[in-house]
PDB file of C-alpha atoms and ligand atoms in Angstrom:
ATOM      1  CA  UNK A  50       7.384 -21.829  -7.458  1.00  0.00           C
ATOM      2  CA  UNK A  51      10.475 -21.392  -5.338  1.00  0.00           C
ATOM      3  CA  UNK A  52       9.972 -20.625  -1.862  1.00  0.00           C
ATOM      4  CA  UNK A  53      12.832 -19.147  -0.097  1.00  0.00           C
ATOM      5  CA  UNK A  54      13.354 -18.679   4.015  1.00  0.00           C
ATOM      6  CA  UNK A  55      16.871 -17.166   4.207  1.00  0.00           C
ATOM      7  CA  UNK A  56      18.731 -15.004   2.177  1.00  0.00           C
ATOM      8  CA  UNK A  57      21.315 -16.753   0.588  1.00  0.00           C
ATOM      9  CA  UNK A  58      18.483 -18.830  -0.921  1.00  0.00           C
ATOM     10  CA  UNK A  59      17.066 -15.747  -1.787  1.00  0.00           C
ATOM     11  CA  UNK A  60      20.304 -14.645  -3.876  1.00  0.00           C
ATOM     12  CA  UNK A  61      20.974 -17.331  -5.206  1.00  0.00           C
ATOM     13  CA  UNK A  62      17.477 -17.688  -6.687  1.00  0.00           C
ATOM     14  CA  UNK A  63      16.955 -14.681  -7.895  1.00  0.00           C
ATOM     15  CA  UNK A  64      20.624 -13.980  -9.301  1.00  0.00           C
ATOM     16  CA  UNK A  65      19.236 -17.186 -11.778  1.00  0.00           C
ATOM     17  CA  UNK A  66      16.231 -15.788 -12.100  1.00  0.00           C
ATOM     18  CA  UNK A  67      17.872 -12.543 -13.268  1.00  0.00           C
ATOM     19  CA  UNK A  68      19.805 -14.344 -15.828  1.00  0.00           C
ATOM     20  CA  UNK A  69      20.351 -13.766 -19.504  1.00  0.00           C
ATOM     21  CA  UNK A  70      19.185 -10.080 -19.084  1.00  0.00           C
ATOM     22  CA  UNK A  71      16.116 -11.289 -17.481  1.00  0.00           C
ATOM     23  CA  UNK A  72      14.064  -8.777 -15.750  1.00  0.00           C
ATOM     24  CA  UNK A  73      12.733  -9.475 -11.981  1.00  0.00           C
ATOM     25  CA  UNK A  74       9.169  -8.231 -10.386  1.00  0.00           C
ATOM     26  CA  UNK A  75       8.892  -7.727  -6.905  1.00  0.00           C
ATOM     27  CA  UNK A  76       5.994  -7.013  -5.418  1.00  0.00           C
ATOM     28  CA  UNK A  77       6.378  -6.656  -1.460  1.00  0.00           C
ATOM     29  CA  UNK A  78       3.191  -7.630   0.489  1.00  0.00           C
ATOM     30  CA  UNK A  79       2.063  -8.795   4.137  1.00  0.00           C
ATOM     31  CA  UNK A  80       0.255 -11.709   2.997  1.00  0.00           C
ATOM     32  CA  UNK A  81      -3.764 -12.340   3.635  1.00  0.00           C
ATOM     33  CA  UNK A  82      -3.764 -11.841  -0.419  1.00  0.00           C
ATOM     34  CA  UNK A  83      -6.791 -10.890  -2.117  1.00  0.00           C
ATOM     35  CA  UNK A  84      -7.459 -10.334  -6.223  1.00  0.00           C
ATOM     36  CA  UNK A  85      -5.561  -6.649  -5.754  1.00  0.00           C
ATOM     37  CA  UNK A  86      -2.262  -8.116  -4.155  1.00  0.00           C
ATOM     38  CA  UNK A  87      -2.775 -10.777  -7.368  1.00  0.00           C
ATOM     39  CA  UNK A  88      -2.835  -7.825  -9.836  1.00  0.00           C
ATOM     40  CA  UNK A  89       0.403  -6.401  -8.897  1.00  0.00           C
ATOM     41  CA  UNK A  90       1.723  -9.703  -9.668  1.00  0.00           C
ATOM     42  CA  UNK A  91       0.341  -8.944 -13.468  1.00  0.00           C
ATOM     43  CA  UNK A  92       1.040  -5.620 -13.675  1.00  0.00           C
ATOM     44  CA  UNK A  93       4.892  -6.429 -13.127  1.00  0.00           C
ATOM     45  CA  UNK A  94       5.151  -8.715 -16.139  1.00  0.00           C
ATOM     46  CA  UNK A  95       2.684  -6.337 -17.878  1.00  0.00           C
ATOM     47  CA  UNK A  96       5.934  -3.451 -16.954  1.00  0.00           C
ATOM     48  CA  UNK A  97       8.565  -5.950 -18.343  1.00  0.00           C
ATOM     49  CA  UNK A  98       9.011  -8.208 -15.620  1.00  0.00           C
ATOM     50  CA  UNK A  99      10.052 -11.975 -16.959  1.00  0.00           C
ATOM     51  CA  UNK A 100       9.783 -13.098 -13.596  1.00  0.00           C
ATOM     52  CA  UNK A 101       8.339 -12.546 -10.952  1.00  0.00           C
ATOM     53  CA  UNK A 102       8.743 -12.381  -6.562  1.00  0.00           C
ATOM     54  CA  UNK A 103       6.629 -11.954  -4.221  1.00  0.00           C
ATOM     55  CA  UNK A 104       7.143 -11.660  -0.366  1.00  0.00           C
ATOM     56  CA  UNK A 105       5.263 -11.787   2.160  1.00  0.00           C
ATOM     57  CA  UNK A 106       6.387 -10.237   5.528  1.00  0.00           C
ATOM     58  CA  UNK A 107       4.345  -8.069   8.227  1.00  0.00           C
ATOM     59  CA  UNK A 108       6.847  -6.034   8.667  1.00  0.00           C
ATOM     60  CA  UNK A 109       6.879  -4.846  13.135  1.00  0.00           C
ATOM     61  CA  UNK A 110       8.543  -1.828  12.037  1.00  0.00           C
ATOM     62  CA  UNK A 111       5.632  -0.309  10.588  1.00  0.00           C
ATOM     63  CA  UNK A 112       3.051  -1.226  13.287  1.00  0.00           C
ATOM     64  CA  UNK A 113       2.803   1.036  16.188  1.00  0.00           C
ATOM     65  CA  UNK A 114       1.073   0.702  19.540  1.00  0.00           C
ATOM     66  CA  UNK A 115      -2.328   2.224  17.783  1.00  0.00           C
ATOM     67  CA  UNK A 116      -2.442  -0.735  15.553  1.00  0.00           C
ATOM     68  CA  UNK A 117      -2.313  -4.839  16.178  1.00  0.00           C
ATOM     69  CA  UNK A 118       0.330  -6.662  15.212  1.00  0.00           C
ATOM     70  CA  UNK A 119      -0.871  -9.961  17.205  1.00  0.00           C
ATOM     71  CA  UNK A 120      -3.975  -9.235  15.273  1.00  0.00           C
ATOM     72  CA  UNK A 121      -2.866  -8.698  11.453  1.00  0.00           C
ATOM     73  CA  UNK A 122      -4.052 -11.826   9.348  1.00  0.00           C
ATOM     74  CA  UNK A 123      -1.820 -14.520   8.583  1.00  0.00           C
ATOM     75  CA  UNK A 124      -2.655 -17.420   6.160  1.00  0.00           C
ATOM     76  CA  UNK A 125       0.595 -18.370   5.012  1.00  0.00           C
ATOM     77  CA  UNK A 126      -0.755 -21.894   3.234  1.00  0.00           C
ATOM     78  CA  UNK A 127      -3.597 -20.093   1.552  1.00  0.00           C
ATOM     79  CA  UNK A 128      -1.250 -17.202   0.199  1.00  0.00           C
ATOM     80  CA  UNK A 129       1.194 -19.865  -1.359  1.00  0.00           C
ATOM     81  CA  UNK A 130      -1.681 -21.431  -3.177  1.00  0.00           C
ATOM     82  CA  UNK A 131      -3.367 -18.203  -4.240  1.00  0.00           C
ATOM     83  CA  UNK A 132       0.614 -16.930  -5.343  1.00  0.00           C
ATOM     84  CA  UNK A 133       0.991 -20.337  -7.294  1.00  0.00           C
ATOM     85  CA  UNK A 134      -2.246 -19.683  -9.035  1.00  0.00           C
ATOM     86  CA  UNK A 135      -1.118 -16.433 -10.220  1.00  0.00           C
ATOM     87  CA  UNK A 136       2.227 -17.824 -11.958  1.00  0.00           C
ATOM     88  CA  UNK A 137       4.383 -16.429  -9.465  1.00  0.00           C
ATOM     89  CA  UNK A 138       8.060 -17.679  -9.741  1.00  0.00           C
ATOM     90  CA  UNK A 139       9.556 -16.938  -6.248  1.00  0.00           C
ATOM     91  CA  UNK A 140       8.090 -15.954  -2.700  1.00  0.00           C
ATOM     92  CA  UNK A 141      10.580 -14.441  -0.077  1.00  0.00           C
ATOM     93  CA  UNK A 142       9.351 -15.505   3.422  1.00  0.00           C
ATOM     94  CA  UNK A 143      11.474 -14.044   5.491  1.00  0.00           C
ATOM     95  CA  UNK A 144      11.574 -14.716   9.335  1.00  0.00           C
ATOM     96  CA  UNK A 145      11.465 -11.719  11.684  1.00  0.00           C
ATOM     97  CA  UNK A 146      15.232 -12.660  12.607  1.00  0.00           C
ATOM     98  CA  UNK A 147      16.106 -12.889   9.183  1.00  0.00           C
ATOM     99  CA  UNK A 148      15.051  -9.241   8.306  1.00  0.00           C
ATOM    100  CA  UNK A 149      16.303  -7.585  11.734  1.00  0.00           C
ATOM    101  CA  UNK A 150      19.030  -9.327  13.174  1.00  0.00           C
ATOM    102  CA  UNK A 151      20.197  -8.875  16.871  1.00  0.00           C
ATOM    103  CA  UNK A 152      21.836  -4.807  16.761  1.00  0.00           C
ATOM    104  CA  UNK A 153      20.608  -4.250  13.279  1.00  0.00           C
ATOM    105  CA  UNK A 154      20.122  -0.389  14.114  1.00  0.00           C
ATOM    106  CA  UNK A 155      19.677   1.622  10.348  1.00  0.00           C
ATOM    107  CA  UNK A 156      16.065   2.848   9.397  1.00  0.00           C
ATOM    108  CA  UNK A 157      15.482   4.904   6.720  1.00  0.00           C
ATOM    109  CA  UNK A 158      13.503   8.579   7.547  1.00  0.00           C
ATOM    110  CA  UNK A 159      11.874   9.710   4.455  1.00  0.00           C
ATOM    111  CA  UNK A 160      10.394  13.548   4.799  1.00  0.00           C
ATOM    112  CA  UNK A 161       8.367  15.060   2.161  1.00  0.00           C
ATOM    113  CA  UNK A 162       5.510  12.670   1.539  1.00  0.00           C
ATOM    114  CA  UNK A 163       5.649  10.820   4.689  1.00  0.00           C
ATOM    115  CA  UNK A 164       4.231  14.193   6.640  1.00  0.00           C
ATOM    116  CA  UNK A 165       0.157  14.428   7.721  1.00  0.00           C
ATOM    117  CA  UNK A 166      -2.172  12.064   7.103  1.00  0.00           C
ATOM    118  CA  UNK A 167      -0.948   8.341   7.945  1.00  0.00           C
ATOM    119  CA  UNK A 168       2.495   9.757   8.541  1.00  0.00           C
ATOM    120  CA  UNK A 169       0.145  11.584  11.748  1.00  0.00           C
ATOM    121  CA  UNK A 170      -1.909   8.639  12.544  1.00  0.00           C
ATOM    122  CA  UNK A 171       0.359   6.392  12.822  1.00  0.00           C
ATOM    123  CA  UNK A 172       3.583   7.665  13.872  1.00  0.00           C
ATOM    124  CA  UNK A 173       7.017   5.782  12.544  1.00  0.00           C
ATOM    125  CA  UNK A 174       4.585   3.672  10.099  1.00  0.00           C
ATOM    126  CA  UNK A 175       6.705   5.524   6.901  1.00  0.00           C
ATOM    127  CA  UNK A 176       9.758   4.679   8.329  1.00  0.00           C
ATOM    128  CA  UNK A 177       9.307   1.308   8.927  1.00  0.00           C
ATOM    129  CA  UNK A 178       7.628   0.738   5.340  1.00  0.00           C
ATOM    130  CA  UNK A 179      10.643   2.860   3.810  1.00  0.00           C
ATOM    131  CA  UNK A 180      13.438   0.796   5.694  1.00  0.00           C
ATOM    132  CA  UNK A 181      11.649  -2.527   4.927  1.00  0.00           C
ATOM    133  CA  UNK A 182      10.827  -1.753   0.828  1.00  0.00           C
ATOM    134  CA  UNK A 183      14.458  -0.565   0.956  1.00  0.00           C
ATOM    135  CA  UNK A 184      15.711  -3.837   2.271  1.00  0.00           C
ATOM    136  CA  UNK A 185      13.228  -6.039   0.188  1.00  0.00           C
ATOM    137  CA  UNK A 186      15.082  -3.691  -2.932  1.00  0.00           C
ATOM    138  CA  UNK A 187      18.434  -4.961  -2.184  1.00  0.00           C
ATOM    139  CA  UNK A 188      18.013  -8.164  -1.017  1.00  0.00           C
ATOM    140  CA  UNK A 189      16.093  -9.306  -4.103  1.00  0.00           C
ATOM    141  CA  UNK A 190      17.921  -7.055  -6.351  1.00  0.00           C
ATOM    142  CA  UNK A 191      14.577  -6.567  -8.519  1.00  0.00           C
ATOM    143  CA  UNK A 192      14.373  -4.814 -11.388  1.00  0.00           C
ATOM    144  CA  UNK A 193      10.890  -3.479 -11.003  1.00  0.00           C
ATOM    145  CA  UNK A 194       8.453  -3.038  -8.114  1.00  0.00           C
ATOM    146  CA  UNK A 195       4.861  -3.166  -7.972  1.00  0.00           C
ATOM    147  CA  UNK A 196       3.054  -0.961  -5.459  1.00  0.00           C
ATOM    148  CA  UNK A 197      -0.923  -0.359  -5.148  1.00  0.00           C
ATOM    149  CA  UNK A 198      -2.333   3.147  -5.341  1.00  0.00           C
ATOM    150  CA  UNK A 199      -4.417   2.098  -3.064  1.00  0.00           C
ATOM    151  CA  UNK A 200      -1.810   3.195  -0.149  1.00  0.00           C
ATOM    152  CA  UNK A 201      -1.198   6.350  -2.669  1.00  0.00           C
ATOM    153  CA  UNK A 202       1.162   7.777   0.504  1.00  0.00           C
ATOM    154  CA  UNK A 203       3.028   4.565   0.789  1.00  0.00           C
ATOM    155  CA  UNK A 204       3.245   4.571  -2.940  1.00  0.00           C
ATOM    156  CA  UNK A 205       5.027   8.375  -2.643  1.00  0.00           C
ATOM    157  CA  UNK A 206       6.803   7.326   0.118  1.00  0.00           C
ATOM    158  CA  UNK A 207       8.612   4.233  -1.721  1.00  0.00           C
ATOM    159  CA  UNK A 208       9.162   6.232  -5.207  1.00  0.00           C
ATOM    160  CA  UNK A 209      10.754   8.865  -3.006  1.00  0.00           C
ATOM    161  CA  UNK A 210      13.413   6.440  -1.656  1.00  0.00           C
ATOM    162  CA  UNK A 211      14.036   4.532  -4.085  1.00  0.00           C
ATOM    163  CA  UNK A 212      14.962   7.847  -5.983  1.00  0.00           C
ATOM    164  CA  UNK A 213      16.916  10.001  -2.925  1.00  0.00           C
ATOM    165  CA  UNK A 214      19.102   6.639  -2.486  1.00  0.00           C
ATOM    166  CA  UNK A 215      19.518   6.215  -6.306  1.00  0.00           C
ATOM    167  CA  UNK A 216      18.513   2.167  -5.761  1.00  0.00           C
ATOM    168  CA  UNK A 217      18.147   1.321  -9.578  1.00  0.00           C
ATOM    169  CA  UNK A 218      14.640  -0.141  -9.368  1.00  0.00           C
ATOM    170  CA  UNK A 219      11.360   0.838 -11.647  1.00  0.00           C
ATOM    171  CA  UNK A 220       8.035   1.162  -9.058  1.00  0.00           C
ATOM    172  CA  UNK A 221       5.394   0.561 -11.161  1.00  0.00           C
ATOM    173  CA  UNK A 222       1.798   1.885  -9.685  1.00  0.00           C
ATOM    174  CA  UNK A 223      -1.333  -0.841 -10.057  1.00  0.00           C
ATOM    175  CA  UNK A 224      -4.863   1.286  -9.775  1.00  0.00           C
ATOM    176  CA  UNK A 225      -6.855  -0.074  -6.521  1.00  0.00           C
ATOM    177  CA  UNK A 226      -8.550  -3.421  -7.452  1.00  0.00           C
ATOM    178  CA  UNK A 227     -12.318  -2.499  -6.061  1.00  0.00           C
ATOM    179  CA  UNK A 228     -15.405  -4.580  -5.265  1.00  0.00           C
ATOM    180  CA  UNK A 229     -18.111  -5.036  -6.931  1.00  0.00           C
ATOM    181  CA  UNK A 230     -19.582  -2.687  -4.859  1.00  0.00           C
ATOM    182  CA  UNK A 231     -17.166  -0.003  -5.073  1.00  0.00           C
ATOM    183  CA  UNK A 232     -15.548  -1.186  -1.214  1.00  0.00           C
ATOM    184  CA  UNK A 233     -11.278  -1.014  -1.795  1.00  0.00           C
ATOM    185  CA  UNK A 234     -10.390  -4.231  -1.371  1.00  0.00           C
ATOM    186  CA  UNK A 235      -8.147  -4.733   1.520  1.00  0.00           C
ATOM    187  CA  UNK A 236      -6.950  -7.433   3.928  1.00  0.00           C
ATOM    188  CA  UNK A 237      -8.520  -5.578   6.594  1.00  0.00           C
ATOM    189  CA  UNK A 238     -12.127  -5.687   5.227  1.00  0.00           C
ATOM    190  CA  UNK A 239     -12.331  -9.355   6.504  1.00  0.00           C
ATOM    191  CA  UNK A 240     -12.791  -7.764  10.072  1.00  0.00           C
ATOM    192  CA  UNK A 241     -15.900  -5.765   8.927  1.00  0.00           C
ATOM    193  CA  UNK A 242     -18.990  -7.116  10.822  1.00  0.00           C
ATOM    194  CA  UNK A 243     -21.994  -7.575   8.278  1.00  0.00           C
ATOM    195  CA  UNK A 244     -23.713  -4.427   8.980  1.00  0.00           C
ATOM    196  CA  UNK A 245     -20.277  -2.648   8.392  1.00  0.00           C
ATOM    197  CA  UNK A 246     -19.745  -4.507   5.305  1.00  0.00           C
ATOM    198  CA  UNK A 247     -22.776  -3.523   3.971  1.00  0.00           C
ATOM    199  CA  UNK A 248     -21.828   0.567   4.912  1.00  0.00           C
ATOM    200  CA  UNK A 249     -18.193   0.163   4.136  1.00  0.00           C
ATOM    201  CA  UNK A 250     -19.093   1.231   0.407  1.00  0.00           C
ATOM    202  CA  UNK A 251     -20.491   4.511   1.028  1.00  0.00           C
ATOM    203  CA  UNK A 252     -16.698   5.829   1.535  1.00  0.00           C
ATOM    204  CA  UNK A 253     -16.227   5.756  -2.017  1.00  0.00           C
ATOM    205  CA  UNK A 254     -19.125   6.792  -3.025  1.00  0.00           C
ATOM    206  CA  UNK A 255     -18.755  10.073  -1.038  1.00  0.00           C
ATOM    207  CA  UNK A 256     -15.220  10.770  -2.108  1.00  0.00           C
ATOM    208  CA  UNK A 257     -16.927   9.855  -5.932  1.00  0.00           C
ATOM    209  CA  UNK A 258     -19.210  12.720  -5.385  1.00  0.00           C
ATOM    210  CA  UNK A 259     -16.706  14.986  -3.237  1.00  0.00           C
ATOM    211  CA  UNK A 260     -14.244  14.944  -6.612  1.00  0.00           C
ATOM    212  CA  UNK A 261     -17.372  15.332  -8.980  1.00  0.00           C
ATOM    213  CA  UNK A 262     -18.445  18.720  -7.151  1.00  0.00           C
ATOM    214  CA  UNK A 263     -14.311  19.875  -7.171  1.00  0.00           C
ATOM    215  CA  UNK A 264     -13.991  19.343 -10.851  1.00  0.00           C
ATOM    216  CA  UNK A 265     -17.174  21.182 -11.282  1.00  0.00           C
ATOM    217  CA  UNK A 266     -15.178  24.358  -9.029  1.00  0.00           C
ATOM    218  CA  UNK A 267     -17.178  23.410  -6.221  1.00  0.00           C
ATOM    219  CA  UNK A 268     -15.785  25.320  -3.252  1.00  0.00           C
ATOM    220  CA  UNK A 269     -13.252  22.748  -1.736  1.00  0.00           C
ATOM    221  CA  UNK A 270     -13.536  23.505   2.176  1.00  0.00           C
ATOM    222  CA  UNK A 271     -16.936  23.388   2.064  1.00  0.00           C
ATOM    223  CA  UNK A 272     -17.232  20.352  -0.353  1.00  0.00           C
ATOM    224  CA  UNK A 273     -14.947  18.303   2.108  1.00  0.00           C
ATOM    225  CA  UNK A 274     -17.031  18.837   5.329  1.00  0.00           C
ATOM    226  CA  UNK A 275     -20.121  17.996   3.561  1.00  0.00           C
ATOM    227  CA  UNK A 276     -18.393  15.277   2.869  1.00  0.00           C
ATOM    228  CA  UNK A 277     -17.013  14.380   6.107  1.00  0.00           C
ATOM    229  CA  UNK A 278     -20.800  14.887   7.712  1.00  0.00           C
ATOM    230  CA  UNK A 279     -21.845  12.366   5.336  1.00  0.00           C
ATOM    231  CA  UNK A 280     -19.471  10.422   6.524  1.00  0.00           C
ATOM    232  CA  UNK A 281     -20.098  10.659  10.112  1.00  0.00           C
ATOM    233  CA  UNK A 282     -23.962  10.515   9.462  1.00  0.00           C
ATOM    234  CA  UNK A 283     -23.587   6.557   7.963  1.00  0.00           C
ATOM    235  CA  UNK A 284     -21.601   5.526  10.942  1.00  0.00           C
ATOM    236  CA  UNK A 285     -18.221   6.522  10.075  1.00  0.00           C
ATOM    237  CA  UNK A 286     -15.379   8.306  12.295  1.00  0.00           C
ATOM    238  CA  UNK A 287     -13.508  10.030   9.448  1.00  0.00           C
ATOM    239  CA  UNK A 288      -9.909  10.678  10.444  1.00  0.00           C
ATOM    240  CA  UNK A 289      -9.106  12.684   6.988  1.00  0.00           C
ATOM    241  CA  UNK A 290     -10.717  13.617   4.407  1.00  0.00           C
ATOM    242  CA  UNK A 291      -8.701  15.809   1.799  1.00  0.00           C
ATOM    243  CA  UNK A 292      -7.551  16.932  -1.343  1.00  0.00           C
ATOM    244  CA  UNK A 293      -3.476  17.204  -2.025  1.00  0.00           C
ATOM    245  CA  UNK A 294      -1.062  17.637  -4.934  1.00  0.00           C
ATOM    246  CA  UNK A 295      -0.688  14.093  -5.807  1.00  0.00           C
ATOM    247  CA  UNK A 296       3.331  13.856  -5.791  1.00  0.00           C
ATOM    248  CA  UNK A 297       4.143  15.562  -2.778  1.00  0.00           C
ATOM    249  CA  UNK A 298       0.665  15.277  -0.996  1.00  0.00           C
ATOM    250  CA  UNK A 299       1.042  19.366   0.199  1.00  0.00           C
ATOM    251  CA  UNK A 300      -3.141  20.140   1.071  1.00  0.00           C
ATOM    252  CA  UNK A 301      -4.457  21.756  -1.491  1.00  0.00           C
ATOM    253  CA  UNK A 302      -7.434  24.421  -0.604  1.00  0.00           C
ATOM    254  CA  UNK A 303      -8.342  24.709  -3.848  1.00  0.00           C
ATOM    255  CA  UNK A 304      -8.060  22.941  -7.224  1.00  0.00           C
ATOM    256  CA  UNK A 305      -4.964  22.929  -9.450  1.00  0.00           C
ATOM    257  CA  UNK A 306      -4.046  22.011 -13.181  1.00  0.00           C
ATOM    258  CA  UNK A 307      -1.396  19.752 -11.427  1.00  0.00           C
ATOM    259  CA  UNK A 308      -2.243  16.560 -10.415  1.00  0.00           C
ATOM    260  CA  UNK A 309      -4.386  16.027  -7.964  1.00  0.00           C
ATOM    261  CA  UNK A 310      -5.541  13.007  -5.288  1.00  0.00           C
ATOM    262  CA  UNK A 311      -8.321  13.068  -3.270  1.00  0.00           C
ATOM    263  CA  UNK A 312      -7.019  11.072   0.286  1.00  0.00           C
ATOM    264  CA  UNK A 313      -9.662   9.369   2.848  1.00  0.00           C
ATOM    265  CA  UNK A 314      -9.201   7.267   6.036  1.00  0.00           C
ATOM    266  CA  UNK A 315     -12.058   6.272   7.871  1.00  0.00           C
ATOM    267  CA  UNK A 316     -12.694   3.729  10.677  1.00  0.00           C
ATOM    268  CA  UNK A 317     -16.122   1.713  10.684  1.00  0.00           C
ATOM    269  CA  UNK A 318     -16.326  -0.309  14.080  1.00  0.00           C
ATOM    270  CA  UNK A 319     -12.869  -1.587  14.695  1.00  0.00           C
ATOM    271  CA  UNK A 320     -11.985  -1.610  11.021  1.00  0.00           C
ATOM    272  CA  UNK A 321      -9.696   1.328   9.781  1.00  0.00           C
ATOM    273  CA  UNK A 322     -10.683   2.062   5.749  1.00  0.00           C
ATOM    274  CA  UNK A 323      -8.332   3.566   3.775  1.00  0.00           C
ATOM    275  CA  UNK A 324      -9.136   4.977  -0.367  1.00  0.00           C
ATOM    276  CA  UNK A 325      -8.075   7.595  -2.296  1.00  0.00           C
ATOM    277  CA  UNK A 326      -9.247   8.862  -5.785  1.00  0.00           C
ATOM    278  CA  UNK A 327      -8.215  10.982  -8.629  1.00  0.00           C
ATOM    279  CA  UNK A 328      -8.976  14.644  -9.129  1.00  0.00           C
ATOM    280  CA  UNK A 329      -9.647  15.502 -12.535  1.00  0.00           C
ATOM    281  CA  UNK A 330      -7.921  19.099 -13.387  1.00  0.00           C
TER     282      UNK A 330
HETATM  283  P1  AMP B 963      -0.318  -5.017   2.004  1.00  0.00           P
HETATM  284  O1  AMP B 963      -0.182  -6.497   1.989  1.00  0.00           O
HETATM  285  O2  AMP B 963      -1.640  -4.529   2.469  1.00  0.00           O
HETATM  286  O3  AMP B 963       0.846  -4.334   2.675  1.00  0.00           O
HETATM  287  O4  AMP B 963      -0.257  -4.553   0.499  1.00  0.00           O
HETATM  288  C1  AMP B 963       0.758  -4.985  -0.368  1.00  0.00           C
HETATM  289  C2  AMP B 963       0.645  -4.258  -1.671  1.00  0.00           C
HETATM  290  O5  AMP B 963      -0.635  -4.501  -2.245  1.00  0.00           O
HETATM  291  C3  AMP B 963       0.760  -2.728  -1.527  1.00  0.00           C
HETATM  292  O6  AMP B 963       1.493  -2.223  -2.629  1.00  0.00           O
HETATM  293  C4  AMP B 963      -0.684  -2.298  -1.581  1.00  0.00           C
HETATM  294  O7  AMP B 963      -0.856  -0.977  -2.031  1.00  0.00           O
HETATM  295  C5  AMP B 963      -1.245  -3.283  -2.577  1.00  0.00           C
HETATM  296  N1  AMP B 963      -2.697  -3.377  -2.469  1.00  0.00           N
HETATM  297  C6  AMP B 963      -3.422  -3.617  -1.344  1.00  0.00           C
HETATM  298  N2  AMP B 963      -4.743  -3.580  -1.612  1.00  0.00           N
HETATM  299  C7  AMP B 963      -4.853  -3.298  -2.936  1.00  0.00           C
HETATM  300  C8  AMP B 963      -5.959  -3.115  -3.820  1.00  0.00           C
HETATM  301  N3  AMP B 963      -7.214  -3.206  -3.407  1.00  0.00           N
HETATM  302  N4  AMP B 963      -5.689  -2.843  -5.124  1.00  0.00           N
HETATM  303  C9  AMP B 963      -4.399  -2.733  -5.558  1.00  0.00           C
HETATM  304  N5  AMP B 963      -3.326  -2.900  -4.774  1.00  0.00           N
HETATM  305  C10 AMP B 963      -3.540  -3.174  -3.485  1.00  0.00           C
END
């Protein structure tokens, strides 16, 4: 497994690994992997990838003054093992100087899909995931990318810019990789006290029952503050709970024969959960 640190490395490696018509994975993540970072690295050979990148970066441009950046987990030894495990061919470790040099000054501003939800809670998160997917794009020159629907908006966000700037890349979208208990797994869960652990589950089994009683024509206003009071009655603080068109994420008051997502974000203690689910028509 090739590890690279600067970017010429970085071209150079993957313009071989690109050879002979050789497709190359990406799949961009900021480290602390668990099993669902792992099956993006599958699902990109699984989508035609013959080799495969990942990189691992926490990108500053996405973290605002809401979230921790000093506090985001880090395990760069364990992540190389885990990534080695997995068959990965290449990781892309860039430094922070690396990826934003002194008077770098372009971001890309995605509309559409970046508006409400985490576009509102955390304010310039989109554009910093936008400019730094946009950046892994061209330095790596991949062929396909891997996202997780578990960040469904991100995963709008990135298809959306990849297509408005015409960067000839396929994203290819891995379902959320649960536990056994139903919890989305998530880098973030390590910071779940015991007690929290043990509730962090009943968020998907609410939204579960929330998309059951849509597809059934429940009334959808109604069925999302039941929801929501469920929520808030197992120790939640539910910052969203809704149903949108899946593409363009526009709020959707009552079901459609489009496609359909139902969103959630949630903090438990200290610990902000993020799912989202399918709506069956
Ligand atoms: P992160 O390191 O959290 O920025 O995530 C990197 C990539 O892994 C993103 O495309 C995420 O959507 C994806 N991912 C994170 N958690 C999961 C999960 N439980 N199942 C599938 N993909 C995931």
């Amino acid at each position: 497994m090739l590890i690279c640190r600067d970017l010429p490395s970085l071209r150079a490696a993957t313009a071989a690994l690109r050879g002979n018509g050789r497709r190359l994975g990406l799949v961009p993540t900021m480290g602390a992997l668990h099993d669902g970072h792992l099956a993006l690295l599958g699902a990109a050979r699984a989508a035609g990838a013959g080799a495969v990148a990942a990189s691992i970066f926490v990108n500053p441009l996405q973290f605002n003054a809401n979230d921790d950046l000093a506090r985001y987990p880090r395990d760069e030894t364990g992540d190389l093992n885990k990534l080695r495990g997995a068959g990965c061919d290449l990781v892309w470790l860039p430094p922070v100087e690396a990826m934003y040099p002194p008077g770098s000054a372009s971001v890309i501003e995605v509309a559409g899909p970046s508006k409400g939800f985490e576009g509102d809670a955390r304010p310039g998160h989109f554009r910093g995931v936008a400019t730094v997917c946009a950046k892994l794009f061209l330095q790596s020159s991949a062929d396909i990318a891997a996202f997780g629907e578990k960040d469904w908006q991100q995963l709008q966000v990135v298809r959306r810019m990849a297509r408005d700037l015409d960067i000839p890349i396929h994203i290819e979208a891995v379902p959320t990789i649960r536990e056994v208990d139903g919890l989305a797994m998530s880098s973030r869960n390590r910071f779940l006290s015991a007690a929290e652990r043990a509730t962090a589950p009943v968020l998907y089994q609410v939204m579960q029952d929330v998309v059951r009683v849509i597809a059934a024509d429940g009334a959808v206003a109604q069925v999302l503050a039941e929801g929501e009071a469920r929520l808030i009655a197992a120790g939640f603080a539910p910052d969203y709970l809704a149903l949108v068109a899946a593409e363009t994420l526009e709020p959707l008051q009552q079901k459609t024969t489009a496609p359909m997502r139902l969103l959630a974000a949630a903090r438990l203690g200290a610990v902000r959960l993020l799912d989202n689910i399918a709506v069956p028509a």
